Short mmCIF file of C-alpha atoms in Angstrom, two decimals:
data_model
loop_
_atom_site.label_atom_id
_atom_site.label_comp_id
_atom_site.label_asym_id
_atom_site.label_seq_id
_atom_site.Cartn_x
_atom_site.Cartn_y
_atom_site.Cartn_z
CA MET A 359 -23.04 -1.32 10.34
CA TYR A 360 -23.31 -1.66 6.55
CA PHE A 361 -22.73 1.14 4.05
CA TYR A 362 -23.72 0.75 0.39
CA LEU A 363 -22.00 2.80 -2.33
CA TYR A 364 -23.90 2.90 -5.63
CA ASP A 365 -21.93 3.70 -8.77
CA THR A 366 -22.96 6.65 -10.95
CA PHE A 367 -24.09 4.51 -13.91
CA LEU A 368 -26.79 2.88 -11.77
CA LYS A 369 -28.94 6.00 -12.28
CA GLU A 370 -29.98 4.55 -15.65
CA ARG A 371 -33.60 3.31 -15.72
CA LYS A 372 -32.66 -0.22 -16.68
CA TYR A 373 -31.10 -0.80 -13.25
CA ALA A 374 -34.03 0.55 -11.21
CA GLY A 375 -35.84 -2.79 -10.97
CA SER A 376 -32.70 -4.68 -9.91
CA LEU A 377 -31.84 -2.08 -7.28
CA THR A 378 -35.32 -2.30 -5.77
CA LYS A 379 -35.04 -6.09 -5.54
CA ILE A 380 -31.61 -5.76 -3.94
CA GLU A 381 -32.80 -3.25 -1.35
CA ASN A 382 -35.77 -5.43 -0.44
CA ARG A 383 -33.56 -8.49 -0.10
CA LEU A 384 -31.15 -6.63 2.16
CA ILE A 385 -34.05 -5.65 4.43
CA ASP A 386 -35.27 -9.26 4.51
CA LEU A 387 -31.79 -10.43 5.51
CA GLY A 388 -31.43 -7.69 8.12
CA ILE A 389 -28.27 -6.24 6.58
CA ASN A 390 -29.65 -3.03 5.18
CA GLY A 391 -27.75 0.14 5.95
CA LYS A 392 -27.04 3.61 4.64
CA ILE A 393 -27.06 3.99 0.84
CA GLU A 394 -25.06 6.64 -0.98
CA LYS A 395 -25.71 7.14 -4.70
CA MET A 396 -22.67 8.62 -6.35
CA ASN A 397 -22.73 11.38 -8.93
CA ILE A 398 -20.03 13.40 -10.63
CA LEU A 399 -20.18 16.08 -7.97
CA LYS A 400 -19.40 13.76 -5.08
CA SER A 401 -15.99 12.43 -4.15
CA ALA A 402 -16.02 8.70 -3.37
CA LYS A 403 -13.03 9.16 -1.06
CA GLU A 404 -14.83 11.78 1.05
CA VAL A 405 -18.08 9.80 1.13
CA LEU A 406 -16.38 6.58 2.25
CA GLU A 407 -14.15 8.24 4.81
CA ASN A 408 -17.16 9.95 6.36
CA ALA A 409 -19.02 6.64 6.44
CA ILE A 410 -16.12 4.93 8.21
CA LYS A 411 -15.86 7.83 10.66
CA ASP A 412 -19.57 7.39 11.38
CA GLY A 413 -19.00 3.76 12.33
CA ALA A 414 -19.48 1.72 9.13
CA GLN A 415 -17.62 -1.57 9.48
CA THR A 416 -18.68 -3.09 6.17
CA ILE A 417 -18.52 -1.13 2.94
CA VAL A 418 -20.35 -2.66 -0.02
CA ALA A 419 -19.62 -1.54 -3.57
CA VAL A 420 -22.66 -1.84 -5.83
CA GLY A 421 -21.94 -1.71 -9.55
CA ASN A 422 -19.25 -3.26 -11.73
CA ASP A 423 -15.57 -4.30 -11.50
CA LYS A 424 -14.42 -0.68 -11.68
CA THR A 425 -16.72 0.23 -8.79
CA PHE A 426 -15.14 -2.52 -6.73
CA ILE A 427 -11.57 -1.48 -7.49
CA ASP A 428 -12.22 2.22 -6.88
CA THR A 429 -13.82 1.35 -3.52
CA LEU A 430 -11.02 -1.06 -2.64
CA LYS A 431 -8.36 1.61 -3.12
CA ILE A 432 -10.01 3.74 -0.44
CA VAL A 433 -11.04 0.96 1.97
CA SER A 434 -7.56 -0.65 1.89
CA THR A 435 -6.10 2.33 3.73
CA HIS A 436 -8.35 1.59 6.73
CA LYS A 437 -7.80 -1.40 9.00
CA ASN A 438 -10.59 -3.77 10.06
CA ILE A 439 -13.11 -2.61 7.46
CA ALA A 440 -14.66 -5.46 5.46
CA LEU A 441 -15.35 -4.92 1.77
CA GLY A 442 -18.35 -6.47 0.04
CA PHE A 443 -19.54 -6.36 -3.56
CA ILE A 444 -22.94 -6.61 -5.24
CA PRO A 445 -22.21 -6.92 -8.97
CA LEU A 446 -24.91 -5.70 -11.35
CA VAL A 447 -22.82 -6.34 -14.44
CA SER A 448 -20.91 -9.58 -15.02
CA GLY A 449 -17.13 -9.32 -14.82
CA ASN A 450 -14.01 -11.15 -13.69
CA ILE A 451 -14.12 -9.95 -10.08
CA ALA A 452 -17.56 -11.42 -9.39
CA LYS A 453 -16.38 -14.73 -10.86
CA ILE A 454 -13.16 -14.74 -8.84
CA LEU A 455 -14.88 -13.86 -5.56
CA GLY A 456 -17.62 -16.43 -6.16
CA LEU A 457 -20.41 -13.84 -6.26
CA PRO A 458 -23.63 -14.22 -8.24
CA LEU A 459 -25.17 -11.16 -9.88
CA LYS A 460 -27.73 -8.77 -8.45
CA GLU A 461 -29.97 -9.74 -5.52
CA ALA A 462 -28.48 -13.26 -5.22
CA ALA A 463 -25.24 -11.59 -4.05
CA CYS A 464 -27.08 -10.30 -0.97
CA ASP A 465 -27.27 -13.82 0.41
CA ILE A 466 -23.48 -14.14 0.07
CA LEU A 467 -23.14 -10.84 1.88
CA SER A 468 -25.35 -12.12 4.67
CA ALA A 469 -23.36 -15.39 4.99
CA ARG A 470 -20.32 -13.19 5.61
CA ILE A 471 -17.47 -15.54 4.67
CA ILE A 472 -14.46 -13.27 5.06
CA ALA A 473 -11.14 -13.85 3.34
CA LYS A 474 -8.08 -11.87 4.46
CA ILE A 475 -6.13 -11.22 1.32
CA ASP A 476 -2.83 -9.67 0.38
CA LEU A 477 -2.59 -6.54 -1.66
CA GLY A 478 0.32 -5.48 -3.80
CA LYS A 479 1.84 -2.03 -3.37
CA VAL A 480 3.60 -0.03 -6.07
CA ASN A 481 5.16 3.07 -4.54
CA SER A 482 2.08 4.43 -2.73
CA HIS A 483 -0.59 2.70 -4.90
CA TYR A 484 -2.25 -0.55 -3.89
CA PHE A 485 -3.16 -3.13 -6.51
CA PHE A 486 -5.49 -6.11 -6.38
CA GLY A 487 -4.81 -8.00 -9.62
CA ALA A 488 -1.43 -7.33 -11.21
CA VAL A 489 1.16 -4.82 -12.34
CA GLU A 490 1.83 -5.32 -16.05
CA ILE A 491 4.70 -4.17 -18.21
CA PRO A 492 3.90 -4.93 -21.86
CA ALA A 493 7.15 -3.66 -23.46
CA ALA A 494 9.67 -4.99 -21.00
CA ASN A 495 12.71 -6.16 -22.94
CA SER A 496 15.31 -3.87 -21.35
CA LEU A 497 14.18 -4.11 -17.74
CA THR A 498 15.97 -5.57 -14.75
CA ILE A 499 13.94 -6.64 -11.74
CA GLU A 500 15.73 -6.78 -8.39
CA CYS A 501 13.98 -9.27 -6.09
CA ASP A 502 14.00 -9.25 -2.29
CA HIS A 503 17.34 -7.33 -2.36
CA LYS A 504 19.04 -10.65 -3.12
CA TYR A 505 19.02 -11.39 -6.83
CA THR A 506 18.18 -9.81 -10.17
CA VAL A 507 16.16 -11.22 -13.06
CA GLU A 508 16.27 -10.13 -16.68
CA SER A 509 15.06 -11.56 -19.93
CA THR A 510 17.37 -12.67 -22.72
CA SER A 511 14.52 -12.64 -25.23
CA PRO A 512 13.79 -9.50 -27.33
CA LYS A 513 10.04 -9.95 -26.84
CA VAL A 514 8.91 -10.27 -23.24
CA LYS A 515 5.91 -9.41 -21.06
CA ILE A 516 6.51 -8.96 -17.35
CA SER A 517 3.86 -8.93 -14.68
CA ILE A 518 3.90 -8.88 -10.90
CA ARG A 519 0.77 -10.64 -9.76
CA ASN A 520 -1.20 -10.60 -6.56
CA LEU A 521 -4.37 -12.31 -7.76
CA GLY A 522 -3.51 -12.36 -11.46
CA PRO A 523 -4.19 -10.54 -14.77
CA ILE A 524 -7.87 -10.16 -13.92
CA PHE A 525 -8.40 -6.96 -15.87
CA SER A 526 -6.39 -7.70 -19.00
CA GLN A 527 -7.56 -11.25 -19.58
CA ALA A 528 -11.17 -11.92 -20.55
CA ASP A 529 -11.59 -15.64 -20.07
CA LEU A 530 -10.00 -16.52 -16.72
CA LYS A 531 -9.22 -20.07 -15.70
CA ASN A 532 -8.33 -21.35 -12.23
CA SER A 533 -4.70 -21.68 -13.30
CA ASP A 534 -4.56 -17.91 -14.04
CA ILE A 535 -5.40 -17.07 -10.43
CA SER A 536 -2.62 -16.93 -7.83
CA ASN A 537 -3.11 -17.50 -4.12
CA PRO A 538 -3.79 -14.01 -2.71
CA SER A 539 -3.31 -15.01 0.95
CA ASP A 540 0.15 -16.58 0.92
CA GLY A 541 2.13 -13.42 1.66
CA TYR A 542 3.86 -13.51 -1.75
CA LEU A 543 3.53 -11.82 -5.10
CA GLU A 544 4.46 -13.67 -8.30
CA LEU A 545 6.93 -12.18 -10.73
CA VAL A 546 6.10 -13.66 -14.14
CA PHE A 547 8.17 -13.38 -17.32
CA GLU A 548 6.46 -14.45 -20.54
CA SER A 549 8.87 -14.53 -23.47
CA GLY A 550 7.94 -14.64 -27.14
CA LYS A 551 8.72 -17.72 -29.17
CA ALA A 552 9.73 -17.84 -32.85
CA GLY A 553 6.81 -18.85 -35.07
CA PRO A 554 4.22 -17.60 -37.60
CA ILE A 555 3.66 -13.84 -37.33
CA PHE A 556 -0.14 -14.15 -37.13
CA LYS A 557 0.02 -16.54 -34.21
CA LYS A 558 1.10 -15.33 -30.73
CA ARG A 559 3.43 -17.87 -29.22
CA TRP A 560 4.86 -17.69 -25.76
CA SER A 561 7.41 -20.08 -24.28
CA MET A 562 6.99 -21.51 -20.78
CA PRO A 563 6.68 -18.58 -18.39
CA SER A 564 9.16 -18.02 -15.57
CA VAL A 565 7.61 -17.59 -12.14
CA PHE A 566 9.32 -16.22 -9.03
CA PRO A 567 7.53 -15.91 -5.66
CA ILE A 568 8.70 -12.59 -4.15
CA LYS A 569 7.93 -10.20 -1.33
CA LYS A 570 9.68 -7.12 -2.73
CA ALA A 571 10.91 -6.01 -6.12
CA THR A 572 12.46 -2.95 -7.70
CA ILE A 573 11.75 -2.37 -11.38
CA LYS A 574 14.51 -0.42 -13.12
CA SER A 575 15.03 0.50 -16.75
CA PRO A 576 18.51 1.48 -17.96
CA GLY A 577 17.37 4.07 -20.49
CA GLU A 578 14.04 5.90 -20.82
CA PRO A 579 11.40 5.25 -18.12
CA VAL A 580 8.96 2.53 -19.10
CA ALA A 581 5.19 2.74 -18.59
CA VAL A 582 3.69 0.22 -16.15
CA LYS A 583 -0.06 -0.50 -15.83
CA ILE A 584 -1.57 -1.15 -12.43
CA ASP A 585 -4.80 -3.18 -12.51
CA ASN A 586 -5.16 -2.04 -16.14
CA GLN A 587 -6.30 1.35 -14.85
CA THR A 588 -3.46 3.47 -13.49
CA THR A 589 -0.17 4.04 -15.35
CA LEU A 590 3.10 4.76 -13.59
CA LYS A 591 6.68 4.96 -14.87
CA THR A 592 9.85 3.20 -13.75
CA PRO A 593 11.76 3.07 -11.43
CA LEU A 594 9.19 1.52 -9.11
CA ASN A 595 9.25 -0.29 -5.77
CA VAL A 596 6.77 -3.14 -5.48
CA SER A 597 6.00 -5.01 -2.28
CA VAL A 598 3.33 -7.24 -0.79
CA ALA A 599 1.04 -5.91 1.94
CA ALA A 600 0.18 -9.26 3.54
CA LYS A 601 -3.43 -9.91 4.63
CA THR A 602 -4.27 -6.23 4.38
CA LEU A 603 -7.82 -6.51 3.15
CA LYS A 604 -10.91 -8.31 4.44
CA ILE A 605 -13.30 -9.26 1.62
CA ILE A 606 -16.67 -10.98 1.79
CA VAL A 607 -16.49 -13.92 -0.61
CA GLY A 608 -18.65 -16.77 -1.82
CA LYS A 609 -18.07 -20.53 -1.58
CA GLU A 610 -17.51 -20.73 -5.35
CA ARG A 611 -14.51 -18.39 -5.28
CA MET A 612 -11.52 -19.19 -7.47
CA PHE A 613 -8.88 -19.13 -4.70
CA MET B 494 8.21 -34.49 -11.17
CA PHE B 495 6.96 -30.90 -11.10
CA ASN B 496 3.62 -29.55 -12.25
CA LYS B 497 4.24 -27.44 -15.35
CA GLU B 498 0.99 -25.44 -15.08
CA THR B 499 1.84 -21.81 -15.53
CA SER B 500 0.62 -20.48 -12.21
CA GLY B 501 3.73 -21.59 -10.29
CA ARG B 502 1.53 -23.22 -7.68
CA ASN B 503 1.44 -27.01 -7.30
CA SER B 504 -1.44 -28.87 -5.79
CA SER B 505 -0.09 -28.63 -2.25
CA GLN B 506 0.07 -24.81 -2.51
CA GLU B 507 3.89 -24.66 -2.02
CA THR B 508 5.64 -21.69 -3.56
CA GLU B 509 7.20 -23.06 -6.75
CA THR B 510 9.82 -21.18 -8.78
CA ILE B 511 10.22 -21.70 -12.52
CA ILE B 512 13.24 -20.14 -14.24
CA GLY B 513 12.35 -20.36 -17.94
CA PRO B 514 14.67 -20.73 -20.94
CA SER B 515 14.96 -17.03 -21.79
CA VAL B 516 15.59 -15.67 -18.31
CA LYS B 517 18.84 -14.90 -16.50
CA VAL B 518 19.08 -14.82 -12.70
CA GLU B 519 22.09 -13.33 -10.89
CA GLY B 520 22.69 -13.20 -7.18
CA ASP B 521 21.72 -15.22 -4.12
CA PHE B 522 18.48 -17.04 -4.82
CA VAL B 523 16.92 -18.54 -1.69
CA GLY B 524 13.58 -20.32 -1.94
CA ASP B 525 11.25 -22.38 0.22
CA GLY B 526 9.62 -24.51 -2.48
CA ASN B 527 10.52 -26.57 -5.53
CA VAL B 528 12.67 -24.90 -8.19
CA THR B 529 12.80 -25.76 -11.90
CA VAL B 530 15.59 -24.25 -13.98
CA GLU B 531 15.63 -24.05 -17.78
CA GLY B 532 17.53 -20.75 -18.12
CA CYS B 533 20.72 -19.27 -16.66
CA VAL B 534 21.56 -18.83 -13.00
CA SER B 535 24.75 -17.44 -11.52
CA GLY B 536 25.62 -16.83 -7.89
CA THR B 537 24.10 -19.19 -5.31
CA LEU B 538 20.92 -21.23 -5.40
CA LYS B 539 19.39 -22.61 -2.20
CA THR B 540 16.04 -24.21 -1.58
CA LYS B 541 14.52 -26.25 1.23
CA GLN B 542 12.76 -28.48 -1.29
CA ASP B 543 13.69 -30.02 -4.65
CA LEU B 544 15.61 -28.70 -7.63
CA GLN B 545 15.19 -29.79 -11.24
CA VAL B 546 17.78 -28.63 -13.77
CA ASN B 547 16.40 -29.31 -17.24
CA GLU B 548 18.35 -29.83 -20.46
CA GLY B 549 19.59 -26.50 -21.79
CA ALA B 550 19.85 -24.91 -18.34
CA THR B 551 23.17 -23.39 -17.31
CA ILE B 552 23.96 -22.85 -13.64
CA LYS B 553 27.19 -21.25 -12.42
CA ALA B 554 26.43 -21.39 -8.73
CA ASN B 555 26.82 -23.34 -5.54
CA ILE B 556 23.64 -25.26 -4.87
CA GLU B 557 21.85 -26.52 -1.78
CA ALA B 558 18.64 -28.53 -2.02
CA GLN B 559 16.85 -31.56 -0.65
CA ASN B 560 16.65 -33.60 -3.91
CA VAL B 561 18.20 -32.66 -7.24
CA VAL B 562 17.63 -33.98 -10.76
CA VAL B 563 20.17 -32.70 -13.29
CA ALA B 564 19.81 -32.87 -17.07
CA GLY B 565 21.63 -29.57 -17.81
CA ASN B 566 24.97 -27.87 -17.05
CA ILE B 567 26.20 -27.03 -13.58
CA LYS B 568 29.48 -25.39 -12.64
CA GLY B 569 29.63 -25.23 -8.87
CA ASN B 570 29.43 -27.33 -5.73
CA LEU B 571 26.28 -29.17 -4.74
CA LYS B 572 25.11 -29.98 -1.23
CA VAL B 573 22.10 -32.31 -1.45
CA SER B 574 20.55 -33.58 1.76
CA GLU B 575 18.80 -36.57 0.17
CA LYS B 576 19.30 -37.70 -3.45
CA ILE B 577 20.92 -36.40 -6.62
CA GLU B 578 20.28 -37.88 -10.05
CA LEU B 579 22.47 -37.06 -13.03
CA LYS B 580 20.65 -37.77 -16.28
CA SER B 581 22.47 -38.73 -19.46
CA SER B 582 22.63 -35.10 -20.70
CA ALA B 583 23.95 -33.74 -17.38
CA LYS B 584 27.32 -31.99 -17.15
CA VAL B 585 28.49 -31.23 -13.64
CA ASN B 586 31.82 -29.59 -12.81
CA GLY B 587 32.07 -29.31 -9.07
CA ASP B 588 31.96 -31.30 -5.86
CA ILE B 589 28.88 -33.15 -4.66
CA VAL B 590 27.93 -34.02 -1.09
CA THR B 591 24.79 -36.14 -0.85
CA LYS B 592 23.18 -39.14 0.79
CA ILE B 593 22.32 -40.97 -2.45
CA ILE B 594 23.74 -40.47 -5.93
CA SER B 595 22.55 -41.92 -9.21
CA ILE B 596 24.42 -41.32 -12.50
CA GLU B 597 23.00 -42.34 -15.88
CA GLY B 598 25.29 -43.49 -18.67
CA GLY B 599 26.43 -40.48 -20.72
CA ALA B 600 26.41 -37.99 -17.84
CA VAL B 601 29.61 -35.97 -17.37
CA PHE B 602 30.82 -35.42 -13.81
CA ASN B 603 34.15 -33.80 -12.93
CA GLY B 604 34.65 -33.34 -9.22
CA LYS B 605 34.73 -35.04 -5.86
CA CYS B 606 31.75 -36.92 -4.50
CA LEU B 607 30.96 -37.70 -0.86
CA SER B 608 27.89 -39.90 -0.52
CA GLY B 609 26.18 -42.09 2.07
CA GLU B 610 24.65 -41.40 5.47
CA GLU B 611 27.94 -40.10 6.90
CA ALA B 612 28.52 -37.71 4.01
CA SER B 613 25.30 -35.82 4.72
CA GLN B 614 26.16 -35.33 8.41
CA PRO B 615 28.02 -32.21 9.58
CA ARG B 616 31.82 -32.65 9.43
CA GLY B 617 32.33 -32.55 13.20
CA ASP B 618 30.27 -35.75 13.74
CA ARG B 619 32.17 -37.80 11.18
CA GLY B 620 35.07 -39.90 12.55
CA ASN B 621 34.26 -39.40 16.24
CA ILE B 622 34.38 -43.10 17.07
CA LYS B 623 35.33 -44.08 20.63
CA SER B 624 37.97 -46.81 20.76
CA ASN B 625 38.03 -49.51 23.45
CA LYS B 626 41.64 -50.36 22.78
CA THR B 627 44.25 -49.14 25.21
CA PRO B 628 46.99 -47.05 23.62
CA LEU B 629 50.33 -48.71 23.00
CA ALA B 630 52.91 -48.12 25.73
#
């Protein structure tokens, strides 16, 4: 049974035509289901949990990248629920999952190619893309309870990637995307290089495949961004939740 | 030898580790894939695949790997199941056990070296040769 969650911004008139085409296409493909249009008074968590209780096995987020991530955070806590996405606005997630925009995405949904992907976990928060620490020069990362990594450069960016920096980087290439089904996260250190002030220069990044990490800062807690949306402070425990999520993807996906 | 694309993934999807020039690793590093070192490592370093120690890298650790190419500094013992190559800028202080060793002119090596097919076998199998001669009365 399919359940479609429409984001609040889709109330705008300019989306009405696209939504009608999408709904008609879903009927033609035989994958129509219950539609819930969100507004500020409704809680997405409550709506989705009720849908799953009522027997929905496929939840489809309809909207933009934020819609997808907000839906993912709730669906990831339930086993055996597949997550689909109909993007109405272009963004990195549609590109990565190999999904065309609007009604063309319905055909991908109908083809139902499912990828079981890993999620990252920071304390009790799941993340899809990456955990990023922009001001990371004093941090020590303990990996897999076996070794520690720290930077000797005064200017360093640290990220722990599941899929990659999909929310902080606009123009993604295939080399920016990590394998999200290998059971590992990637700890990446990017250190600054001496050069002209107006030109950002980074030396070759360090990459460590890990399953667990603890981020500690010796002095004041440091702010850490999760999927460029949530901010937490150190110390933090990061781990991989292997093959936790089932996502409907297209053939043109980037992993 | 190794793909330097930043993702840390080579074309065969093995997990590749890159320890860059401004990073320090301490402890027991154990990996499954290829490892490239340009920074500092202390403790132990083990991988099932290949290790490349580039110029400028400093390793104070015992090492185990399948194939090793050294152009940097190593202080520690190396156990290499297949081949080790010391490039002209290599400085190794420690013992090496390997099947094949290659040393370029200019490399510095201070330590013992056991090489050949026998060297890479476990110690118990070496020297167990049955003799057909009868012992002297």
